[in-house]
Amino acid sequence: MTAPQPALSVVVPIFNERDVLPLLAERLRGVLDGLGEAYEVVAVDDGSTDGTPAALTALRAGWPELRVLRLRRNSGHQAALHAGLLRARGGYVASMDADLQDPPEVIAEMLRRARAEGLDVVYGVRADRSRDTRFKRWTAAGYYRLVRRLVGEQVPGQAGDFRLLSRAVVEALRGLPERNPVLRLVVPWLGFPSGEVAYERQERAAGRTKYPLSRMAGLAAESVTSFSAAPLRVATWLGLAGVAVCGVLVVIAVLAWFAGATVSGWPSLYVAILFLGAVQLLCLGLLGEYVARIYTLVQGRPAYVVAADSAAGDGGRPDAAELADILR
Ligand code: UDP
Ligand code: MG
């Protein structure tokens, strides 16, 4: 990391975005060149299998500020973002999606506010999601309500991963032992002085979404289990409720026995067995979620492996410092 430090890094996770890259390069470059300061764009190629790697190489030929970080395999949006953040060299580090849903012009505004008001974090907040589907809006609203309860009110509603961080925040993130943190929750949790810039969420400029429902559900589950052990307590409460109900049923059974009316009643037995079986499986499953987290942590495998960094200067292979970082 001997290169001079640019004032700004922009991290862009990219997975199979061949069609959108030329549009992205044109708009982002226009904005960043206009700042009149040294910058770098860290394009994190998250193991793309379309023409993305070739397109990035071609772009780099005419755009020296473009730096390409290639991951060995598709590791997911959050992991790609984390990889880029930890390797960005800028005094400020912005992150945005490749598909131009986050307008690059907003980055200039974020930087201006961060400097003018001495902020360490500036969130891009979606003022208008009318271009998203109704389903996406509903699930997003539910998600933000939930995480605000878990992490605290400092989590801005409707803020995804479009934001600007100061060097201090990036260094704080580097110091966390988590290997694949949910950045949109961990950043507010750190508690640095922050501000918001409202923007209008645009439609995808080209290509298709890489976030199917299963990935959205995965992010939500990860968000909950990484910030709260409350689901584990569900088992305790269900158990207590079960004991109370059993107490009542035992009294009823004893009375019925004295009254000599104890033969009929298989439906209640049947229902009770099914119900208890279901509750036990549910609780085992909840426990399993946390055991899985411990398991992954103990394995200590990195969330991604960097294959090449165009800024490493040795033919694109990661240098010793970066290798140490990857294996950290
Ligand atoms: N992305 C990635 N790895 C993945 C999936 C997505 O790096 O496994 C990138 C993708 O190229 C885009 C950003 O993450 O730049 C957000 O993805 P997308 O726009 O598909 O999500 P949506 O906006 O539909 O939620
Ligand atoms: Mg998108």
Short mmCIF file of N, CA and C and ligand atoms in Angstrom, two decimals, residues 12-17 44 46 74-77 80 96-99 101 136 201 204 208-211 215, ligand 1:
data_model
loop_
_atom_site.label_atom_id
_atom_site.label_comp_id
_atom_site.label_asym_id
_atom_site.label_seq_id
_atom_site.Cartn_x
_atom_site.Cartn_y
_atom_site.Cartn_z
N VAL A 12 -17.47 -0.44 -5.68
CA VAL A 12 -18.64 -0.90 -6.43
C VAL A 12 -18.59 -2.42 -6.56
N PRO A 13 -19.45 -3.15 -5.83
CA PRO A 13 -19.51 -4.59 -6.02
C PRO A 13 -20.21 -4.91 -7.34
N ILE A 14 -19.64 -5.83 -8.08
CA ILE A 14 -20.15 -6.10 -9.43
C ILE A 14 -20.27 -7.60 -9.66
N PHE A 15 -21.46 -8.04 -9.97
CA PHE A 15 -21.65 -9.45 -10.30
C PHE A 15 -22.44 -9.55 -11.60
N ASN A 16 -21.79 -10.00 -12.63
CA ASN A 16 -22.44 -10.17 -13.94
C ASN A 16 -23.19 -8.92 -14.39
N GLU A 17 -22.48 -7.82 -14.49
CA GLU A 17 -23.10 -6.54 -14.87
C GLU A 17 -22.52 -6.02 -16.19
N VAL A 44 -15.19 -4.25 -7.48
CA VAL A 44 -14.99 -5.59 -6.93
C VAL A 44 -15.77 -6.57 -7.79
N ASP A 46 -17.23 -9.76 -8.30
CA ASP A 46 -17.61 -10.83 -7.37
C ASP A 46 -17.75 -12.15 -8.13
N ASN A 74 -18.07 -16.26 -6.62
CA ASN A 74 -19.16 -15.40 -6.19
C ASN A 74 -19.36 -15.55 -4.68
N SER A 75 -19.16 -14.46 -3.95
CA SER A 75 -19.20 -14.53 -2.49
C SER A 75 -20.36 -13.74 -1.91
N GLY A 76 -21.11 -13.07 -2.76
CA GLY A 76 -22.27 -12.31 -2.28
C GLY A 76 -21.97 -10.83 -2.15
N HIS A 77 -23.03 -10.04 -2.29
CA HIS A 77 -22.93 -8.58 -2.29
C HIS A 77 -22.20 -8.05 -1.05
N ALA A 80 -18.47 -8.92 -1.03
CA ALA A 80 -17.74 -8.16 -2.05
C ALA A 80 -17.52 -6.72 -1.57
N MET A 96 -21.40 2.05 -3.63
CA MET A 96 -22.64 2.14 -4.40
C MET A 96 -22.81 0.89 -5.25
N ASP A 97 -24.05 0.64 -5.69
CA ASP A 97 -24.31 -0.50 -6.58
C ASP A 97 -23.88 -0.16 -7.99
N ALA A 98 -23.63 -1.21 -8.76
CA ALA A 98 -23.17 -1.00 -10.13
C ALA A 98 -24.32 -0.61 -11.06
N ASP A 99 -25.56 -0.87 -10.66
CA ASP A 99 -26.66 -0.79 -11.63
C ASP A 99 -27.24 0.62 -11.78
N GLN A 101 -28.80 2.36 -9.69
CA GLN A 101 -30.00 2.66 -8.90
C GLN A 101 -29.66 3.76 -7.90
N LYS A 136 -41.39 -5.48 -2.93
CA LYS A 136 -40.07 -5.06 -2.43
C LYS A 136 -40.24 -3.95 -1.38
N ARG A 201 -34.44 6.69 -5.59
CA ARG A 201 -33.95 5.40 -6.08
C ARG A 201 -34.36 5.24 -7.54
N ARG A 204 -33.04 0.19 -12.36
CA ARG A 204 -31.83 -0.46 -12.84
C ARG A 204 -31.55 0.00 -14.28
N ARG A 208 -30.28 -7.55 -14.95
CA ARG A 208 -31.35 -8.01 -14.05
C ARG A 208 -30.87 -7.99 -12.60
N THR A 209 -31.82 -7.99 -11.66
CA THR A 209 -31.45 -7.99 -10.25
C THR A 209 -30.73 -9.29 -9.88
N LYS A 210 -29.78 -9.19 -8.96
CA LYS A 210 -29.06 -10.37 -8.48
C LYS A 210 -29.54 -10.71 -7.08
N TYR A 211 -30.62 -10.11 -6.67
CA TYR A 211 -31.14 -10.34 -5.32
C TYR A 211 -32.48 -11.03 -5.38
N ARG A 215 -32.19 -14.65 -1.38
CA ARG A 215 -31.08 -13.86 -0.84
C ARG A 215 -31.57 -12.77 0.09
N1 UDP B 1 -23.85 -8.10 -6.38
C1 UDP B 1 -22.64 -8.71 -6.06
N2 UDP B 1 -22.64 -10.05 -5.74
C2 UDP B 1 -23.78 -10.80 -5.72
C3 UDP B 1 -25.01 -10.14 -6.01
C4 UDP B 1 -25.01 -8.80 -6.33
O1 UDP B 1 -21.59 -8.08 -6.06
O2 UDP B 1 -23.70 -11.99 -5.43
C5 UDP B 1 -23.85 -6.66 -6.74
C6 UDP B 1 -24.59 -6.31 -8.00
O3 UDP B 1 -23.75 -6.43 -9.14
C7 UDP B 1 -25.00 -4.88 -7.75
C8 UDP B 1 -25.23 -4.85 -6.25
O4 UDP B 1 -24.54 -5.98 -5.73
O5 UDP B 1 -23.97 -3.97 -8.05
C9 UDP B 1 -26.69 -4.89 -5.88
O6 UDP B 1 -27.33 -5.97 -6.53
P1 UDP B 1 -28.72 -5.80 -7.30
O7 UDP B 1 -28.78 -4.47 -7.99
O8 UDP B 1 -28.92 -7.00 -8.17
O9 UDP B 1 -29.75 -5.84 -6.09
P2 UDP B 1 -31.15 -5.03 -5.99
O10 UDP B 1 -30.85 -3.60 -6.26
O11 UDP B 1 -32.03 -5.64 -7.02
O12 UDP B 1 -31.59 -5.29 -4.59
#
